[in-house]
């Protein structure tokens, strides 16, 4: 049975690979690299961003953001990385 966590993690990483292979002039690629300006923050812990969440997923396979960008250029290499992070086939033995 596949864990929901693994499915979500896999979809995030598949999307990341898609974004990295996208043309640089696409607005979605600009949004991926956009950093908010300095402004007043509310009290408390900042919310987790999508990028922070993906970086946490990448740490599971001991990969940095820069390494992920390079790996995502080759679809086959990226699929192998995604499979490693998502628990291989996603199946667990009962």
PDB file of C-alpha atoms in Angstrom:
ATOM      1  CA  UNK A   1       0.000   0.000   0.000  1.00  0.00           C
ATOM      2  CA  UNK A   2       1.368   3.428  -0.960  1.00  0.00           C
ATOM      3  CA  UNK A   3       1.725   6.085   1.704  1.00  0.00           C
ATOM      4  CA  UNK A   4       0.062   9.393   0.951  1.00  0.00           C
ATOM      5  CA  UNK A   5       3.267  11.196   2.005  1.00  0.00           C
ATOM      6  CA  UNK A   6       5.237   9.348  -0.657  1.00  0.00           C
ATOM      7  CA  UNK A   7       2.706  10.170  -3.357  1.00  0.00           C
ATOM      8  CA  UNK A   8       2.733  13.880  -2.497  1.00  0.00           C
ATOM      9  CA  UNK A   9       6.533  13.992  -2.245  1.00  0.00           C
ATOM     10  CA  UNK A  10       6.844  12.282  -5.623  1.00  0.00           C
ATOM     11  CA  UNK A  11       4.424  14.717  -7.278  1.00  0.00           C
ATOM     12  CA  UNK A  12       6.322  17.714  -5.830  1.00  0.00           C
ATOM     13  CA  UNK A  13       9.584  16.406  -7.224  1.00  0.00           C
ATOM     14  CA  UNK A  14       8.086  15.570 -10.610  1.00  0.00           C
ATOM     15  CA  UNK A  15       6.771  19.145 -10.773  1.00  0.00           C
ATOM     16  CA  UNK A  16      10.201  20.494  -9.772  1.00  0.00           C
ATOM     17  CA  UNK A  17      11.818  18.634 -12.669  1.00  0.00           C
ATOM     18  CA  UNK A  18       9.188  20.005 -15.034  1.00  0.00           C
ATOM     19  CA  UNK A  19       9.864  23.543 -13.785  1.00  0.00           C
ATOM     20  CA  UNK A  20      13.629  23.214 -14.168  1.00  0.00           C
ATOM     21  CA  UNK A  21      13.308  22.014 -17.762  1.00  0.00           C
ATOM     22  CA  UNK A  22      10.969  24.883 -18.637  1.00  0.00           C
ATOM     23  CA  UNK A  23      12.152  27.799 -20.801  1.00  0.00           C
ATOM     24  CA  UNK A  24      13.625  30.647 -18.758  1.00  0.00           C
ATOM     25  CA  UNK A  25      11.160  33.208 -20.160  1.00  0.00           C
ATOM     26  CA  UNK A  26       8.083  31.397 -18.746  1.00  0.00           C
ATOM     27  CA  UNK A  27       6.333  33.175 -15.881  1.00  0.00           C
ATOM     28  CA  UNK A  28       6.127  29.964 -13.816  1.00  0.00           C
ATOM     29  CA  UNK A  29       9.927  29.702 -13.904  1.00  0.00           C
ATOM     30  CA  UNK A  30      10.198  33.331 -12.768  1.00  0.00           C
ATOM     31  CA  UNK A  31       7.846  32.573  -9.883  1.00  0.00           C
ATOM     32  CA  UNK A  32      10.003  29.613  -8.840  1.00  0.00           C
ATOM     33  CA  UNK A  33      13.059  31.835  -8.483  1.00  0.00           C
ATOM     34  CA  UNK A  34      11.279  34.883  -7.040  1.00  0.00           C
ATOM     35  CA  UNK A  35      12.265  35.966  -3.554  1.00  0.00           C
ATOM     36  CA  UNK A  36       9.942  38.269  -1.600  1.00  0.00           C
ATOM     37  CA  UNK A  37      11.335  41.645  -0.627  1.00  0.00           C
ATOM     38  CA  UNK A  38      12.070  42.736   2.899  1.00  0.00           C
ATOM     39  CA  UNK A  39       8.903  43.747   4.648  1.00  0.00           C
ATOM     40  CA  UNK A  40       7.223  43.624   8.004  1.00  0.00           C
ATOM     41  CA  UNK A  41       6.473  40.064   9.082  1.00  0.00           C
ATOM     42  CA  UNK A  42       3.826  38.902  11.448  1.00  0.00           C
ATOM     43  CA  UNK A  43       4.815  37.418  14.765  1.00  0.00           C
ATOM     44  CA  UNK A  44       5.555  33.737  15.023  1.00  0.00           C
ATOM     45  CA  UNK A  45       7.217  31.196  12.827  1.00  0.00           C
ATOM     46  CA  UNK A  46       7.105  31.935   9.085  1.00  0.00           C
ATOM     47  CA  UNK A  47       4.995  29.583   6.990  1.00  0.00           C
ATOM     48  CA  UNK A  48       6.798  26.900   5.032  1.00  0.00           C
ATOM     49  CA  UNK A  49       7.240  27.847   1.398  1.00  0.00           C
ATOM     50  CA  UNK A  50       6.979  25.374  -1.455  1.00  0.00           C
ATOM     51  CA  UNK A  51      10.711  25.676  -2.073  1.00  0.00           C
ATOM     52  CA  UNK A  52      11.543  24.990   1.584  1.00  0.00           C
ATOM     53  CA  UNK A  53       9.335  21.903   1.505  1.00  0.00           C
ATOM     54  CA  UNK A  54      11.007  20.622  -1.672  1.00  0.00           C
ATOM     55  CA  UNK A  55      14.468  21.264  -0.207  1.00  0.00           C
ATOM     56  CA  UNK A  56      13.434  19.102   2.744  1.00  0.00           C
ATOM     57  CA  UNK A  57      12.371  16.359   0.289  1.00  0.00           C
ATOM     58  CA  UNK A  58      15.724  16.653  -1.490  1.00  0.00           C
ATOM     59  CA  UNK A  59      17.615  16.222   1.776  1.00  0.00           C
ATOM     60  CA  UNK A  60      16.100  12.725   2.018  1.00  0.00           C
ATOM     61  CA  UNK A  61      18.192  11.730  -0.991  1.00  0.00           C
ATOM     62  CA  UNK A  62      21.145  13.902   0.073  1.00  0.00           C
ATOM     63  CA  UNK A  63      20.762  16.323  -2.828  1.00  0.00           C
ATOM     64  CA  UNK A  64      21.028  20.115  -2.925  1.00  0.00           C
ATOM     65  CA  UNK A  65      18.827  22.457  -4.943  1.00  0.00           C
ATOM     66  CA  UNK A  66      21.691  23.065  -7.395  1.00  0.00           C
ATOM     67  CA  UNK A  67      22.289  19.331  -7.842  1.00  0.00           C
ATOM     68  CA  UNK A  68      18.561  18.870  -8.441  1.00  0.00           C
ATOM     69  CA  UNK A  69      18.595  21.550 -11.155  1.00  0.00           C
ATOM     70  CA  UNK A  70      21.417  19.767 -12.926  1.00  0.00           C
ATOM     71  CA  UNK A  71      19.849  16.293 -12.531  1.00  0.00           C
ATOM     72  CA  UNK A  72      16.461  17.519 -13.775  1.00  0.00           C
ATOM     73  CA  UNK A  73      17.965  18.431 -17.152  1.00  0.00           C
ATOM     74  CA  UNK A  74      18.083  14.693 -17.962  1.00  0.00           C
ATOM     75  CA  UNK A  75      14.632  13.157 -17.535  1.00  0.00           C
ATOM     76  CA  UNK A  76      15.907   9.624 -16.945  1.00  0.00           C
ATOM     77  CA  UNK A  77      18.338  10.722 -14.220  1.00  0.00           C
ATOM     78  CA  UNK A  78      15.602  12.828 -12.617  1.00  0.00           C
ATOM     79  CA  UNK A  79      13.104   9.941 -12.641  1.00  0.00           C
ATOM     80  CA  UNK A  80      15.633   7.818 -10.768  1.00  0.00           C
ATOM     81  CA  UNK A  81      16.123  10.588  -8.185  1.00  0.00           C
ATOM     82  CA  UNK A  82      12.360  10.947  -7.719  1.00  0.00           C
ATOM     83  CA  UNK A  83      11.980   7.191  -7.310  1.00  0.00           C
ATOM     84  CA  UNK A  84      14.695   7.173  -4.616  1.00  0.00           C
ATOM     85  CA  UNK A  85      13.024   9.960  -2.659  1.00  0.00           C
ATOM     86  CA  UNK A  86       9.528   8.546  -2.946  1.00  0.00           C
ATOM     87  CA  UNK A  87      10.568   5.167  -1.563  1.00  0.00           C
ATOM     88  CA  UNK A  88      11.421   3.392  -4.805  1.00  0.00           C
ATOM     89  CA  UNK A  89       8.239   1.954  -6.242  1.00  0.00           C
ATOM     90  CA  UNK A  90       6.166   3.435  -3.440  1.00  0.00           C
ATOM     91  CA  UNK A  91       5.051  -0.031  -2.340  1.00  0.00           C
ATOM     92  CA  UNK A  92       5.498  -1.196   1.234  1.00  0.00           C
ATOM     93  CA  UNK A  93       5.297  -4.822   2.288  1.00  0.00           C
ATOM     94  CA  UNK A  94       2.592  -5.727   4.772  1.00  0.00           C
TER      95      UNK A  94
END
